[in-house]
Amino acid sequence: MSGNAASILFALEKVTKTYGSITALDELSVCVPPGAIGLLGPNGSGKTTMIRTLLGLIPINGGSARVLDMDVHRRQLDIRRLIGFVPEDECLFPGVTGVEFVAYAGELVGMPSRDAMQRAHEVLDYVGLTEVRYRLVESYSAGMKQRLKLAAAIIHDPKLLILDEPTNGMDPAGRKDMLALAHDLAHHKNMSVLFSSHLLPDVEAVCDHIIVLGAGQLLVQGNIRELKAVHPGSFEVRLKEDGTSFSQQLTDLGCAVQRRGDMLLIQIPSGAAPAMLWQAAAANQQQIRHLRSQRSTLEEVFLNAVERTSCRL
Amino acid sequence: MPIIDQGYQHWSGRLTGHRWRWLAITHHGVKIAMRSYFLRYVLLAAWVPALVLVTTLSAWGLLERKSKMARTFIQFMQFMNPGVVADPRHYCGAVWRLAYGYFFHVELFFAMLVILIVGPGLISRDLRVNALPLYFSRPLRRVDYFLGKLGVVVTFLGMVLIVPAVIAYILGLLFSVDISAVRDTFGLLLGAIAYGLLISVSAGMLILALSSLCRNSRYVALLWLGLWFVSSVVSSVLTAVHHQQQRYVYHPPPPSSELMTRQGAEPLTMNHAVASTAKKSDVPVSRNWRALLSYTANLSRVGTKLLGTNAAWKQISLLEPTASGRHRLLVRFGGPWYPWYWSAVVLAGLLGLSLCVLKLSIRTLDRLK
């Protein structure tokens, strides 16, 4: 495993983890830079096992892993001091108020009691739970509990924040707030975020970088902007009227034309110029209302990656 | 940006090391438990026997000094052999041991009660609200979690058992006639602390194991009550039946009119039967294993060894002029007389069982979905 430690958030090298006959991680190798990282993958793809590995909670069967330049075998506790984790499930410390909950979370990491209490008030302000901080946590709504867990995870100002399905069960307003907080932490507060979610728009709203897992292997990894790169020679076109004759002409000229809703996806032959689209429109007395180079959506990136794995298996 | 909305601020404080991390769990657990008014009342009531202990030791100190105030106390000591009161300095160690023995006998009840209030929810509530991922995703090991929870029980039992015992010892010494009392009684102090710790750790591990088996604290409380009361009742009933059998073997049932006057003017009691059994039975009383079925009886048996109460009764029994008198006194007030290590083995077994249950029922990873 090589590379500049400062530029690597975590790195797994040929990590294998099995549960009996089930292989959760299959020689997974991934090297991730600091920043906002989305962790994607279908159910059973190994996302949770990967998070457990990063937290040093499970022994791995093979390979090596380093988080924040520390070996997960040897320095699990040190790693967890620098990580904040928001679990997916509803989980609470029972019988405490919101501010006690967060302060206790800080004390468990090793913060002095007084600092933890002071800091608990600050982070509760930040996540928007100021008004309810003296209420028993059992009385919180689902959205409040998620924000409370986020406050508990960031109380010690971690270098890496792991969010496991943080918007599950939240109403649209709560979801928007949670995404805004995650985005703010990742982009303005100098905190790396690993955001595991099934909801691609959520990942897209927060992250710059994604990792897609499938069957315990790395399917796709990269910067979202780069993965959603422009497809050369491929265009999205919307006409004012029905474009049957327009489509027919382009097909005759060797273009691949596909209708998607009111949009036409047109792949022009290699070497041809986009001007042929204007010429075909003029010839068919059509008015082009929308024309732009085609980009992949994150959903397409994800589905293509998963389909490739399915074909391989 | 308004000054009240400064957003997230970085924290540059220093985190403490891993070694004492469990203390945070203990501190939190004690804080939460102390919110119960009932627990506070019980703790307050548990200090009443400590006041009696302090009074007894102080009174004995005054007696040693032949203080005038001691005369007041002597009239409350009529139940004691006059020889003990006549030479208080010689019997100082024995009286202190007996006083501590009675103190712990009463405090054992309060200890069980405190555990009944504090213990059941320690782990079961965490299981019910799925708190374990919150613990184990932080720099905590399972052993830290268990130690922290055990610390809660030990703190409260320490307040009931160890702290009053130590304070009583110090006050007793202050009233004592000379410093040589330290030499006679220092072993007792260590024994009292050891006994307090034994109860705390043994009962603490047991309640944690029970608490880890169930998500409902009420069921755990019922389990604890069962362990405490039912085991004591079963043990007592079996012991009584055994004594009754022995009595019939060696004393065929007399006519009912003779039953109350068989041994002179004294009524025939269970202790007489035991005493006569001890003298005549092929199976001596010291081999009676039935007390082992009671959890608290096992704690008491090891306690008598640590506090040396049986030895104290032996010393006092020497004042009895006859062998049968000595024997009767020992059987009546001393005991139990079966080997203390039997109970120690039972307690060690329960401790091992508790550890196994905790190890199997609290797994960090299964809870982290």
Coordinates of N, CA and C in Angstrom, one line a residue, chain A residues 12 15-19 22-28 45-47 49-51 53 58 60-61 213 215-217:
Chain A
L12 N -7.9 0.1 1.6 CA -8.0 -1.4 1.8 C -7.3 -2.1 0.7
V15 N -8.7 -6.9 0.9 CA -9.4 -7.3 2.1 C -10.5 -8.3 1.8
T16 N -10.4 -9.4 2.6 CA -11.4 -10.5 2.4 C -12.0 -10.7 3.8
K17 N -13.3 -10.8 3.8 CA -14.1 -11.1 5.0 C -15.2 -12.1 4.7
T18 N -15.2 -13.2 5.4 CA -16.2 -14.2 5.2 C -17.0 -14.4 6.5
Y19 N -18.3 -14.7 6.3 CA -19.1 -15.1 7.4 C -19.6 -16.5 7.1
I22 N -20.4 -17.4 3.4 CA -20.7 -16.2 2.6 C -19.5 -15.2 2.6
T23 N -19.1 -14.8 1.4 CA -18.0 -13.9 1.3 C -18.5 -12.5 1.2
A24 N -18.3 -11.7 2.3 CA -18.9 -10.3 2.3 C -18.0 -9.4 1.6
L25 N -16.7 -9.5 1.8 CA -15.7 -8.7 1.0 C -14.7 -9.7 0.3
D26 N -14.6 -9.5 -1.0 CA -13.8 -10.4 -1.8 C -12.6 -9.7 -2.3
E27 N -11.5 -9.8 -1.6 CA -10.3 -9.2 -2.0 C -10.5 -7.7 -2.5
L28 N -11.2 -7.0 -1.6 CA -11.5 -5.6 -2.0 C -10.3 -4.7 -1.8
S45 N -24.0 -6.1 -0.7 CA -22.8 -5.8 -1.5 C -21.6 -5.7 -0.7
G46 N -21.8 -5.6 0.6 CA -20.6 -5.5 1.5 C -20.4 -4.1 2.1
K47 N -21.4 -3.2 2.0 CA -21.2 -1.8 2.5 C -21.0 -1.8 4.0
T49 N -20.2 -4.3 6.0 CA -19.0 -5.0 6.4 C -17.8 -4.1 6.2
M50 N -17.8 -3.3 5.1 CA -16.7 -2.4 4.9 C -16.7 -1.3 6.0
I51 N -17.8 -0.8 6.4 CA -17.8 0.2 7.5 C -17.3 -0.5 8.8
T53 N -15.3 -2.8 9.0 CA -13.8 -3.0 8.8 C -13.1 -1.7 9.1
I58 N -14.4 -5.7 13.2 CA -14.4 -7.1 12.9 C -13.0 -7.5 12.4
I60 N -10.6 -9.2 9.9 CA -10.7 -9.6 8.5 C -9.9 -10.9 8.3
N61 N -10.4 -11.6 7.3 CA -9.7 -12.9 7.0 C -8.4 -12.8 6.2
L213 N -19.9 -0.7 -4.6 CA -19.6 -2.1 -4.3 C -20.6 -3.1 -4.9
A215 N -21.2 -7.5 -4.7 CA -20.7 -8.8 -4.3 C -19.3 -8.7 -3.6
G216 N -19.2 -7.7 -2.8 CA -17.9 -7.6 -2.0 C -16.7 -7.1 -2.8
Q217 N -17.0 -6.7 -4.0 CA -15.9 -6.2 -4.9 C -16.1 -4.7 -5.3

